[in-house]
């Protein structure tokens, strides 16, 4: 009987954790709490926080990706920390300091490899997604930006200093690297289309952007919008725009301009400019709602209390509102019916209906910045 | 003490189920076992079956959709049965017989409503996703096909007999229905693009297809490939092709021809034909790999032992192989690195690497047909 009770007790100690585990992971997400180095676990369906994971170091410019099963998040901290978080157990299960200053990461299409791009020392390091053991070290001699995953166990990334893009193929035993020079002066960020075909770098050192068609055996740099701001007065840049939030909207790319209060529209096939929309401030994120009909834009300091919504057909602003001080990030539900907005200095994540613009709820969070829903696990280039 | 033990036992009875529940749901899937009316629960990461759910009635032409949290599947049986399955508990949690003969279903973008299209009585019925209570009945006086979800809590469906497409908007208190006549003779299936903008019906009663731009306030039928087979000898149709597996491949639609051994390529912007590829048999599914670089095609009886893979750039067949007798369905992992193939008469699901075409594994299944990964929860129109 004593034995039986012991065995029962052992079971019971697991039960509390397990009762909480009967949540499927498809509608969860993590919000970066930058001041505290913690992650807030949120449930989209309940529009609520359901846990907090602490001890993640410096999250002042953090991003993360998910494992294919939507159970683990790989968190890339500004301090070079790479952490593996189990969102079912709500715990950090592995953590390495892999560099001195890192700038983002990606996960291979099969979920087996996690890559991190670093400023110091400049390059890309690749880790086993299971154990976080380093499996490849790719020094580049440059600050390395715009790291994305591409189909076929590939990673693509670009050098700020040398203006080269490298394509690293990890499908064999050793990484095969293809180098593409002449991408332009000081690429500062990049994006890959959701089909993994087109890689576009934004340039800080010159007006314009550069695209690569990754379906070609030897991709050549294609200039996009060369000199788009020439003649216009350049405005000071308080915050570099992000390209990662980009998406295809009705056959056009929508991109935040640098040094101009505009978003730029580019035909996705011809890569020719199709229009510009004047905006309230310097855009930081210009994010297409998943259906592409609307583009939501937030802005750099000191105009970062405002969001504008642009209609893709007319390219006109159709809605403008002020969620609160320091709107840092927006994340759409995967099918686009809601958007979640980080309002850092209000200490809130605000939730809106994207059709009616009605506010649906809010969640307390400590200096929230990036919001990452688990549905990202199933997409290329996020 | 007695009380304590009772309480312990109550906890223990939950434990076995809960231990199994510490699987995240992002990499799971269901395989329809048509002969037995059961569903095989599979784990993509393990390439293995992890459970079986029985008692689902006639699954001879079944499909299913997932709740936003990837926990529940809504299963549409040929016999009019609508079943709600909990894949965490591996149990049928609700079931209604909602019509005499049904042909597919969809789930609204917010996950709140499940819609079923019926042959008998013809029309669409809409159910509360939580309880399966009927919340709207939309008789159409026709066999109803091509039911898809669209952004903004809308469903779109088409009438075989009258050639009308209806757009039902469920965002308000009562359904608002917009009717578009003259879609063509005997529409037999339809698709919606993943951005929810373009709806395309295949026609059985005439050569060609008809598209609608759902971003327009009053969408007008647009003829696509009118008379594409005129002059060519029509071949007998053993199995109607499916359009649901369609996807955009590098800016083009790829569509199985009806009554011809061809797939058709259509520019996604202009809706003009851009090419044809001769195939081994009458295509049933022409499915773009998620990156769009390849299209995988299976065929109607008696040529249904074969798969052809077509390169999107060259429109040439680059690979052909015979997985076994009666290849019924193919499902890509969401990022496209693997494809899972139902080979009914081999009693197997076969798993292939989509880059090397190497076989990675196989799973026993009883007369498998449709394969549905949970990642579908996050996509429009599946």
XYZ file of C-alpha atoms in Angstrom:
764
model
C 0.000 0.000 0.000
C 2.857 2.323 0.822
C 4.331 1.604 -2.559
C 1.033 2.259 -4.232
C 0.681 5.627 -2.554
C 4.215 6.589 -3.508
C 3.459 5.719 -7.066
C 0.239 7.687 -6.928
C 2.061 10.688 -5.513
C 4.638 10.537 -8.261
C 1.828 10.704 -10.744
C 0.205 13.572 -8.945
C 3.320 15.707 -9.021
C 3.119 15.602 -12.773
C -0.544 16.380 -12.916
C -0.509 20.108 -12.328
C 1.935 20.653 -15.134
C 0.074 18.261 -17.395
C -3.325 19.795 -16.801
C -1.927 23.035 -18.165
C -0.422 21.127 -21.079
C -3.747 20.211 -22.583
C -3.522 23.292 -24.633
C -2.778 22.796 -28.262
C 0.000 25.083 -29.435
C -1.470 26.367 -32.698
C -2.917 29.567 -31.275
C -0.143 30.550 -28.874
C 2.455 33.269 -29.145
C 5.330 34.949 -27.322
C 5.707 38.651 -26.602
C 9.208 39.976 -25.953
C 9.341 41.966 -22.717
C 12.490 43.874 -23.488
C 13.121 45.586 -20.176
C 12.906 42.410 -18.094
C 14.496 39.892 -20.434
C 11.340 37.807 -20.301
C 8.777 36.377 -22.683
C 5.045 36.580 -22.126
C 3.192 33.481 -23.365
C -0.158 34.458 -24.888
C -3.201 32.559 -26.131
C -4.778 34.061 -29.250
C -8.145 32.389 -28.745
C -8.464 33.615 -25.158
C -6.817 36.978 -25.917
C -4.926 36.493 -22.668
C -1.487 35.913 -21.161
C -1.062 32.372 -19.855
C 2.513 32.421 -18.569
C 5.862 34.161 -18.400
C 9.318 32.749 -19.135
C 12.255 34.573 -17.549
C 16.032 34.630 -17.673
C 16.627 35.343 -21.354
C 19.273 38.053 -21.004
C 19.266 41.230 -23.082
C 16.149 41.242 -25.241
C 16.447 44.857 -26.373
C 16.503 43.853 -30.046
C 15.286 40.286 -29.887
C 13.532 38.037 -32.330
C 12.623 34.361 -32.348
C 11.596 31.425 -34.532
C 9.625 28.260 -33.799
C 10.238 24.539 -34.209
C 7.954 22.732 -36.691
C 5.874 21.252 -33.883
C 5.238 24.727 -32.435
C 6.581 23.607 -29.073
C 10.011 25.253 -28.939
C 11.045 28.842 -29.583
C 14.630 29.806 -30.424
C 15.246 33.285 -29.070
C 17.966 35.527 -30.509
C 19.078 38.167 -28.003
C 21.090 41.287 -28.742
C 23.779 40.040 -26.342
C 24.594 37.023 -28.496
C 22.459 34.716 -26.399
C 20.637 31.889 -28.156
C 17.962 30.363 -25.947
C 15.680 27.395 -26.545
C 12.337 27.803 -24.783
C 9.722 25.069 -24.285
C 6.366 26.817 -24.409
C 4.515 23.719 -23.189
C 6.634 23.445 -20.040
C 7.135 27.236 -19.968
C 10.864 26.922 -19.348
C 14.249 27.710 -20.864
C 15.609 24.274 -21.766
C 18.938 25.305 -23.328
C 20.943 28.496 -23.655
C 24.308 29.436 -25.156
C 26.105 32.760 -25.514
C 27.272 32.258 -29.070
C 28.696 35.690 -29.916
C 29.123 39.166 -28.527
C 26.432 40.970 -30.465
C 23.871 39.285 -32.636
C 21.169 40.556 -34.915
C 18.720 37.797 -35.681
C 18.276 34.222 -36.722
C 16.430 31.686 -38.793
C 15.468 28.006 -38.774
C 15.971 25.581 -41.646
C 12.947 24.302 -43.558
C 13.231 20.882 -41.919
C 13.550 22.368 -38.440
C 16.911 20.686 -37.847
C 19.214 23.739 -37.869
C 19.086 27.165 -36.245
C 21.291 29.932 -37.657
C 22.310 33.212 -35.995
C 23.848 36.251 -37.678
C 26.329 38.287 -35.693
C 27.910 41.720 -35.687
C 30.774 40.746 -33.399
C 32.505 38.596 -34.473
C 30.839 39.073 -37.839
C 29.390 35.975 -39.431
C 26.821 33.233 -39.121
C 26.847 30.339 -36.701
C 24.652 27.314 -37.144
C 23.372 25.114 -34.324
C 21.679 21.756 -33.935
C 18.066 22.653 -33.125
C 17.824 19.774 -30.696
C 20.920 20.342 -28.553
C 22.138 23.862 -29.507
C 25.567 22.379 -30.291
C 27.330 24.417 -32.958
C 27.520 22.483 -36.230
C 28.974 25.155 -38.510
C 30.798 28.464 -38.103
C 30.820 30.791 -41.108
C 32.939 33.898 -40.441
C 32.301 36.682 -42.939
C 34.664 39.442 -41.813
C 31.718 41.825 -41.730
C 28.683 42.710 -39.715
C 26.158 40.229 -41.064
C 22.507 41.152 -41.590
C 19.371 39.985 -43.376
C 19.700 36.311 -42.441
C 16.773 34.242 -43.729
C 16.019 30.585 -44.341
C 15.353 29.380 -47.874
C 13.980 26.069 -49.170
C 16.413 23.152 -49.379
C 18.142 23.640 -46.009
C 19.671 26.925 -47.143
C 20.363 30.188 -45.337
C 20.891 33.522 -47.096
C 22.606 36.511 -45.474
C 24.342 39.751 -46.402
C 27.366 41.757 -45.365
C 26.958 45.376 -44.250
C 30.600 46.194 -44.908
C 31.325 44.377 -48.175
C 27.877 44.388 -49.779
C 28.026 40.659 -50.549
C 25.182 38.181 -50.199
C 26.050 34.585 -49.374
C 23.854 31.547 -49.900
C 24.826 28.696 -47.577
C 23.527 25.254 -48.545
C 23.473 22.910 -45.537
C 21.838 19.950 -47.296
C 25.120 18.030 -47.566
C 27.789 17.079 -45.067
C 29.613 20.405 -45.220
C 28.156 23.837 -45.966
C 28.439 24.917 -49.596
C 28.621 28.660 -49.949
C 27.784 30.720 -53.026
C 28.893 34.368 -52.874
C 27.178 37.163 -54.795
C 29.099 40.452 -54.833
C 27.865 43.936 -55.731
C 24.600 43.959 -53.849
C 25.078 47.661 -53.111
C 26.409 49.997 -50.427
C 25.694 49.070 -46.818
C 22.785 46.666 -46.980
C 21.010 47.063 -43.628
C 18.243 44.436 -43.747
C 16.716 41.949 -46.169
C 13.614 39.919 -46.762
C 12.730 36.766 -48.644
C 9.359 36.268 -50.277
C 7.151 33.677 -48.634
C 7.802 31.276 -51.513
C 11.530 31.553 -50.846
C 12.290 32.728 -54.379
C 13.138 36.435 -54.170
C 15.611 37.941 -51.699
C 15.614 41.736 -51.430
C 18.126 43.833 -49.513
C 17.475 47.381 -48.376
C 20.462 49.716 -48.783
C 21.516 52.419 -46.375
C 24.514 53.660 -48.340
C 22.610 54.430 -51.520
C 19.058 54.979 -52.689
C 17.460 51.759 -53.805
C 17.336 48.048 -53.124
C 18.769 44.916 -54.677
C 16.954 41.686 -55.485
C 18.125 38.147 -56.206
C 16.140 35.412 -57.945
C 17.154 32.348 -55.920
C 15.648 30.035 -58.549
C 18.579 30.854 -60.824
C 21.705 28.712 -60.588
C 23.879 31.841 -60.519
C 21.690 34.672 -59.205
C 22.687 38.147 -60.385
C 21.922 41.334 -58.426
C 18.869 43.130 -59.814
C 18.581 46.836 -58.950
C 15.173 47.838 -57.606
C 14.076 51.464 -57.401
C 17.551 52.884 -58.029
C 17.707 56.462 -56.829
C 14.138 56.468 -55.582
C 14.753 59.423 -53.300
C 17.049 61.447 -55.524
C 16.087 65.095 -55.567
C 13.969 64.835 -52.469
C 15.368 66.183 -49.263
C 16.660 63.412 -47.051
C 15.187 63.284 -43.573
C 17.066 62.196 -40.471
C 16.668 58.520 -39.597
C 15.745 57.865 -35.974
C 15.011 54.185 -36.441
C 15.987 51.968 -39.334
C 12.950 50.491 -41.033
C 12.491 46.740 -40.910
C 11.964 44.701 -44.009
C 11.089 41.470 -42.237
C 7.485 42.503 -41.773
C 7.030 42.868 -45.462
C 4.637 40.760 -47.457
C 3.175 40.563 -50.904
C 0.002 42.635 -51.194
C -2.058 41.900 -54.285
C 0.937 41.279 -56.563
C 2.996 44.192 -55.247
C 5.742 44.509 -52.698
C 5.238 47.212 -50.099
C 8.442 48.577 -48.651
C 9.224 51.313 -46.128
C 11.377 54.045 -47.631
C 14.572 55.043 -45.836
C 14.975 58.740 -44.972
C 11.570 59.552 -46.475
C 8.066 59.559 -45.043
C 6.763 57.147 -47.655
C 6.047 53.557 -48.401
C 7.005 52.329 -51.844
C 5.012 49.962 -54.030
C 6.840 47.652 -56.432
C 5.374 45.218 -58.951
C 6.412 41.774 -57.760
C 6.981 40.461 -61.290
C 8.714 43.346 -63.037
C 10.265 44.911 -59.903
C 9.237 48.326 -61.267
C 7.829 51.000 -58.994
C 4.032 51.205 -59.121
C 3.427 53.985 -56.630
C 4.271 55.756 -53.388
C 2.101 56.598 -50.432
C 2.955 59.587 -48.241
C 2.898 58.560 -44.606
C 2.671 60.235 -41.209
C 6.331 59.586 -40.365
C 9.343 57.441 -41.199
C 7.842 53.946 -41.556
C 9.374 51.215 -39.377
C 7.184 48.272 -40.323
C 4.944 48.231 -43.404
C 3.120 44.961 -42.924
C 0.588 43.483 -45.311
C -2.432 41.895 -43.666
C -2.235 38.205 -44.652
C -4.847 38.696 -47.376
C -2.858 41.634 -48.770
C -5.821 43.997 -48.966
C -4.497 46.380 -46.312
C -1.019 47.440 -45.234
C -0.467 48.535 -41.624
C 2.361 50.987 -40.978
C 3.978 52.177 -37.760
C 6.560 54.926 -37.410
C 9.877 55.926 -35.908
C 10.299 58.093 -32.816
C 8.962 60.733 -32.168
C 5.883 59.827 -34.261
C 5.633 56.310 -32.892
C 2.229 56.638 -31.226
C 0.356 56.234 -34.510
C -0.649 53.520 -36.972
C -1.838 54.139 -40.514
C -3.714 51.577 -42.605
C -3.332 51.795 -46.387
C -5.691 50.191 -48.921
C -3.753 48.169 -51.497
C -6.092 48.895 -54.412
C -6.195 52.676 -54.008
C -2.859 53.108 -52.165
C -4.657 55.630 -49.942
C -4.618 55.778 -46.152
C -8.048 54.518 -45.076
C -7.591 54.545 -41.307
C -5.324 56.257 -38.778
C -5.324 55.915 -35.010
C -3.143 56.274 -31.936
C -2.914 53.072 -29.899
C -0.598 54.812 -27.411
C 3.020 55.735 -26.762
C 5.742 53.740 -28.555
C 4.006 51.364 -30.958
C 6.875 48.948 -31.624
C 5.433 45.940 -33.428
C 2.327 44.471 -35.022
C 1.506 40.799 -35.538
C -1.479 39.557 -37.508
C -3.368 36.411 -36.645
C -2.349 33.970 -39.389
C -5.615 34.376 -41.275
C -5.635 38.138 -40.771
C -8.839 38.745 -38.821
C -6.990 40.304 -35.845
C -3.849 42.304 -35.261
C -1.921 42.454 -31.998
C 0.024 45.651 -31.323
C 2.853 46.229 -28.813
C 2.529 49.633 -27.140
C 5.711 49.727 -25.107
C 5.232 52.782 -22.945
C 1.635 51.913 -22.164
C 2.783 48.483 -20.960
C 0.111 46.852 -23.086
C -0.480 44.613 -26.045
C -3.622 45.915 -27.758
C -5.795 43.672 -29.947
C -7.860 44.987 -32.867
C -10.356 43.587 -35.367
C -8.771 44.279 -38.751
C -12.105 44.686 -40.560
C -13.913 47.045 -38.179
C -10.760 48.454 -36.480
C -12.622 47.888 -33.201
C -10.471 47.201 -30.138
C -11.108 43.660 -28.934
C -8.930 43.494 -25.846
C -5.646 44.297 -24.215
C -3.032 42.421 -22.214
C -0.602 43.808 -19.652
C 3.022 43.316 -20.637
C 6.284 44.820 -19.377
C 7.704 47.059 -22.140
C 6.464 44.770 -24.915
C 8.240 44.781 -28.261
C 8.153 41.878 -30.773
C 5.076 39.632 -30.942
C 5.519 36.180 -32.485
C 2.642 33.753 -33.051
C 3.437 30.047 -33.359
C 1.926 29.913 -36.860
C 5.271 31.358 -38.009
C 6.640 27.820 -37.632
C 5.018 26.904 -40.920
C 6.283 29.810 -43.007
C 9.471 30.504 -44.889
C 11.556 33.567 -44.113
C 10.056 34.722 -40.824
C -6.710 9.283 4.245
C -9.442 7.556 2.307
C -10.407 10.903 0.880
C -6.834 11.624 -0.058
C -6.439 8.357 -1.895
C -9.691 8.958 -3.777
C -8.417 12.302 -4.824
C -5.105 10.824 -5.847
C -6.853 8.170 -7.896
C -8.937 10.755 -9.663
C -5.769 12.521 -10.673
C -4.139 9.308 -11.764
C -6.957 8.416 -14.120
C -6.123 11.570 -16.034
C -2.411 10.976 -16.076
C -2.090 8.425 -18.841
C -3.988 10.651 -21.222
C -2.044 13.699 -20.129
C 1.361 12.123 -20.527
C 0.508 11.577 -24.156
C -0.742 15.150 -24.353
C 2.669 16.700 -23.960
C 2.936 16.739 -27.662
C 2.579 20.075 -29.313
C 0.118 19.977 -32.191
C 2.037 21.916 -34.854
C 3.483 18.879 -36.595
C 0.521 16.516 -36.443
C -1.843 15.393 -39.160
C -4.796 13.156 -39.916
C -5.016 10.555 -42.662
C -8.480 9.505 -43.821
C -8.874 5.715 -43.761
C -11.763 5.521 -46.129
C -12.681 1.877 -45.859
C -12.906 1.838 -42.069
C -14.372 5.274 -41.389
C -11.388 6.081 -39.211
C -8.651 8.707 -39.008
C -5.004 7.890 -38.445
C -3.222 10.512 -36.317
C 0.335 11.042 -37.577
C 3.369 12.931 -36.297
C 5.410 14.613 -39.049
C 8.585 14.900 -37.003
C 8.546 11.220 -36.051
C 7.212 10.128 -39.460
C 4.934 7.789 -37.520
C 1.315 7.046 -36.626
C 0.525 7.912 -33.015
C -3.152 7.051 -32.772
C -6.403 6.162 -34.515
C -9.828 7.744 -34.118
C -12.801 5.625 -35.140
C -16.520 5.943 -35.686
C -16.665 8.646 -38.317
C -19.152 7.053 -40.707
C -18.719 7.049 -44.479
C -15.376 8.645 -45.296
C -15.305 7.636 -48.947
C -15.003 11.259 -50.116
C -14.034 12.985 -46.889
C -12.164 16.160 -46.107
C -11.491 18.116 -42.942
C -10.413 21.473 -41.562
C -8.730 22.463 -38.296
C -9.535 24.891 -35.475
C -7.095 27.825 -35.048
C -5.427 26.143 -32.062
C -4.750 23.001 -34.133
C -6.536 20.887 -31.530
C -9.853 20.083 -33.223
C -10.580 18.718 -36.682
C -13.966 19.125 -38.348
C -14.531 16.127 -40.593
C -16.916 16.275 -43.555
C -18.162 12.817 -44.551
C -19.877 11.868 -47.769
C -22.892 10.705 -45.764
C -23.626 14.209 -44.485
C -21.916 13.575 -41.178
C -20.065 16.471 -39.560
C -17.762 15.267 -36.789
C -15.604 17.270 -34.375
C -12.476 15.358 -33.391
C -10.121 16.277 -30.533
C -6.649 15.211 -31.669
C -5.163 15.776 -28.212
C -7.642 13.409 -26.544
C -7.906 11.315 -29.729
C -11.701 11.214 -29.545
C -14.824 12.246 -31.424
C -16.289 14.968 -29.196
C -19.348 15.929 -31.266
C -21.111 14.577 -34.331
C -24.212 15.535 -36.310
C -25.739 14.154 -39.490
C -26.521 17.457 -41.122
C -27.629 16.375 -44.607
C -28.009 13.315 -46.813
C -24.993 13.797 -49.063
C -22.296 16.386 -48.519
C -19.280 17.428 -50.493
C -16.932 19.414 -48.317
C -16.601 22.201 -45.839
C -14.689 25.205 -44.612
C -13.978 27.137 -41.421
C -14.290 30.905 -41.005
C -11.150 33.011 -40.620
C -11.838 33.532 -36.910
C -12.465 29.823 -36.326
C -15.967 30.451 -34.980
C -18.051 28.940 -37.799
C -17.898 25.706 -39.776
C -19.752 25.520 -43.107
C -20.745 22.399 -45.069
C -21.878 22.235 -48.682
C -24.453 19.631 -49.606
C -25.809 17.865 -52.664
C -28.960 16.664 -50.935
C -30.673 18.846 -49.922
C -28.629 21.298 -51.949
C -27.196 24.204 -50.040
C -24.864 25.278 -47.283
C -25.354 24.848 -43.567
C -23.301 26.729 -41.018
C -22.508 25.495 -37.530
C -21.077 26.894 -34.320
C -17.532 25.498 -34.223
C -17.752 25.042 -30.475
C -21.030 23.128 -30.151
C -21.900 22.080 -33.742
C -25.296 23.760 -33.320
C -26.614 24.974 -36.673
C -26.562 28.784 -36.818
C -27.571 29.328 -40.458
C -29.218 27.291 -43.212
C -28.748 28.543 -46.776
C -30.738 26.418 -49.250
C -29.645 26.941 -52.846
C -31.944 24.670 -54.829
C -28.884 23.092 -56.431
C -26.060 20.733 -55.747
C -23.537 23.039 -54.095
C -19.800 22.772 -54.729
C -16.553 24.698 -54.364
C -17.216 25.934 -50.828
C -14.302 27.960 -49.439
C -13.712 30.414 -46.638
C -12.731 33.991 -47.449
C -11.426 36.795 -45.236
C -14.007 38.725 -43.205
C -16.063 35.747 -41.972
C -17.244 34.977 -45.485
C -17.934 31.746 -47.333
C -18.052 31.431 -51.126
C -19.755 28.550 -52.957
C -21.147 27.662 -56.359
C -24.157 25.896 -57.818
C -23.638 22.967 -60.182
C -27.144 23.290 -61.662
C -27.586 27.056 -62.001
C -23.999 28.160 -62.457
C -24.293 30.854 -59.770
C -21.663 31.731 -57.178
C -22.834 33.066 -53.823
C -20.786 35.034 -51.315
C -22.211 34.700 -47.802
C -21.003 37.312 -45.304
C -21.436 36.060 -41.731
C -19.801 39.037 -40.021
C -23.131 40.529 -38.915
C -26.139 39.134 -37.093
C -27.726 37.565 -40.156
C -25.974 36.217 -43.269
C -25.790 38.684 -46.141
C -25.695 36.951 -49.505
C -24.369 38.347 -52.768
C -25.269 36.294 -55.879
C -23.151 36.254 -59.028
C -24.856 34.607 -62.030
C -23.322 33.375 -65.289
C -20.277 31.596 -63.897
C -20.631 28.972 -66.663
C -22.120 25.537 -67.324
C -21.871 23.000 -64.513
C -19.116 24.265 -62.250
C -17.724 21.156 -60.592
C -15.123 22.520 -58.144
C -13.474 25.784 -57.182
C -10.470 27.209 -55.453
C -9.571 30.437 -53.731
C -6.071 31.882 -53.809
C -4.238 31.781 -50.508
C -4.687 35.537 -50.124
C -8.444 35.073 -50.427
C -8.709 37.412 -53.399
C -9.375 35.274 -56.471
C -12.011 32.539 -56.687
C -11.806 30.234 -59.715
C -14.403 27.639 -60.724
C -13.665 24.711 -62.995
C -16.417 23.961 -65.505
C -17.569 20.541 -66.587
C -20.241 21.701 -69.039
C -17.911 23.799 -71.166
C -14.234 24.278 -71.855
C -12.718 26.847 -69.566
C -12.915 28.297 -66.102
C -14.368 31.390 -64.489
C -12.674 33.728 -62.006
C -13.972 36.333 -59.569
C -11.986 39.167 -57.991
C -13.396 39.206 -54.471
C -11.739 42.566 -53.758
C -14.343 44.212 -56.021
C -17.589 45.362 -54.470
C -19.567 43.737 -57.295
C -17.361 40.962 -58.699
C -18.010 40.104 -62.358
C -17.285 36.670 -63.870
C -13.977 36.677 -65.770
C -13.553 33.910 -68.380
C -10.281 32.017 -68.094
C -8.975 29.797 -70.906
C -12.270 29.766 -72.816
C -12.341 26.822 -75.186
C -8.935 25.553 -74.110
C -9.635 22.074 -75.416
C -11.522 22.956 -78.558
C -10.346 20.956 -81.507
C -8.602 18.378 -79.415
C -10.233 15.033 -78.957
C -11.942 14.785 -75.608
C -10.910 11.862 -73.487
C -13.209 9.994 -71.119
C -13.148 11.235 -67.535
C -12.691 8.524 -64.932
C -12.147 10.875 -62.033
C -12.903 14.558 -61.844
C -9.802 16.602 -61.156
C -9.607 18.508 -57.900
C -8.858 22.182 -57.792
C -8.380 22.397 -54.038
C -4.789 21.244 -54.226
C -3.903 24.095 -56.464
C -1.424 26.757 -55.514
C 0.397 29.662 -57.058
C 3.706 28.589 -58.560
C 6.039 31.465 -59.356
C 3.312 33.883 -60.440
C 1.300 31.300 -62.384
C -1.703 29.154 -61.597
C -1.327 25.475 -62.400
C -4.581 23.712 -63.134
C -5.463 20.169 -64.131
C -7.253 20.057 -67.484
C -10.576 18.229 -67.715
C -10.821 15.513 -70.389
C -7.218 16.093 -71.473
C -3.918 14.675 -70.317
C -2.471 18.094 -69.562
C -1.908 20.641 -66.873
C -2.551 24.246 -67.819
C -0.473 27.264 -66.785
C -2.160 30.630 -66.359
C -0.568 33.967 -65.519
C -1.944 34.926 -62.117
C -2.194 38.620 -62.992
C -3.526 38.605 -66.541
C -5.347 35.221 -66.340
C -3.946 34.439 -69.807
C -2.632 30.990 -70.676
C 1.157 30.765 -70.451
C 1.681 27.130 -71.342
C 0.579 23.505 -71.198
C 2.428 20.436 -70.058
C 1.516 17.027 -71.473
C 1.086 14.535 -68.643
C 1.022 10.792 -68.184
C -2.723 10.669 -67.623
C -5.741 12.713 -66.639
C -4.453 14.829 -63.720
C -6.399 14.585 -60.471
C -4.294 16.845 -58.255
C -1.727 19.310 -59.635
C -0.171 20.584 -56.432
C 2.520 23.214 -56.184
C 5.200 22.544 -53.621
C 4.896 25.391 -51.086
C 7.831 27.241 -52.658
C 6.202 26.916 -56.090
C 9.310 25.620 -57.829
C 7.842 22.172 -58.548
C 4.341 20.903 -59.235
C 3.453 17.330 -58.290
C 0.713 15.633 -60.314
C -1.182 12.391 -59.748
C -3.595 10.751 -62.165
C -6.988 9.154 -62.595
C -7.618 5.409 -62.790
C -6.203 3.331 -64.486
C -2.973 5.406 -64.500
C -3.093 6.166 -60.799
C 0.101 4.376 -59.786
C 2.308 7.229 -60.988
C 3.418 10.699 -59.927
C 5.033 13.256 -62.217
C 6.982 16.280 -60.972
C 7.042 19.356 -63.225
C 9.566 22.196 -62.993
C 7.830 25.559 -62.910
C 10.513 27.456 -64.815
C 10.800 25.048 -67.739
C 7.302 23.492 -67.501
C 9.013 20.143 -68.198
C 8.552 16.894 -66.302
C 11.744 16.472 -64.259
C 10.868 13.339 -62.312
C 8.455 10.432 -62.633
C 7.992 7.472 -60.318
C 5.492 4.853 -59.228
C 4.828 4.899 -55.471
C 2.348 2.022 -55.867
C -1.258 1.204 -56.716
C -3.865 3.958 -56.337
C -2.026 7.140 -55.434
C -4.936 9.196 -54.098
C -3.491 12.249 -52.399
C -0.313 14.196 -51.672
C 0.313 16.581 -48.783
C 3.428 18.735 -48.469
C 4.985 19.621 -45.150
C 4.145 23.292 -44.706
C 7.619 24.459 -45.702
C 7.823 21.972 -48.545
C 10.815 19.807 -47.641
C 8.736 16.594 -47.548
C 5.674 15.207 -49.277
C 3.415 12.521 -47.864
C 1.592 10.332 -50.391
C -1.455 8.100 -49.853
C -1.109 4.828 -51.754
C -4.486 3.281 -51.107
C -4.070 -0.225 -52.450
C -0.643 -0.638 -50.871
C -2.156 0.280 -47.504
C 0.635 2.806 -46.970
C 1.427 6.452 -46.631
C 4.822 6.989 -48.287
C 7.086 9.897 -47.323
C 9.555 11.502 -49.762
C 12.233 14.194 -49.650
C 11.092 16.742 -52.236
C 14.627 17.822 -53.161
C 16.301 14.419 -53.631
C 13.071 12.421 -54.266
C 14.518 9.876 -51.809
C 11.980 7.842 -49.840
C 12.239 8.734 -46.149
C 9.705 6.388 -44.622
C 6.308 4.778 -44.779
C 3.380 4.300 -42.449
C 0.767 1.544 -42.515
C -2.742 2.869 -43.044
C -6.044 1.193 -44.000
C -6.964 2.368 -47.515
C -5.570 5.849 -46.965
C -6.959 8.767 -48.972
C -6.753 12.417 -47.885
C -3.835 13.600 -45.748
C -4.307 16.804 -43.739
C -1.540 18.419 -41.699
C -2.532 20.754 -38.857
C -0.650 23.653 -40.452
C -3.742 24.028 -42.652
C -5.357 25.738 -39.646
C -3.449 28.887 -40.463
C -4.267 29.124 -44.150
C -7.168 30.515 -46.119
C -9.151 28.339 -48.487
C -7.952 24.853 -47.520
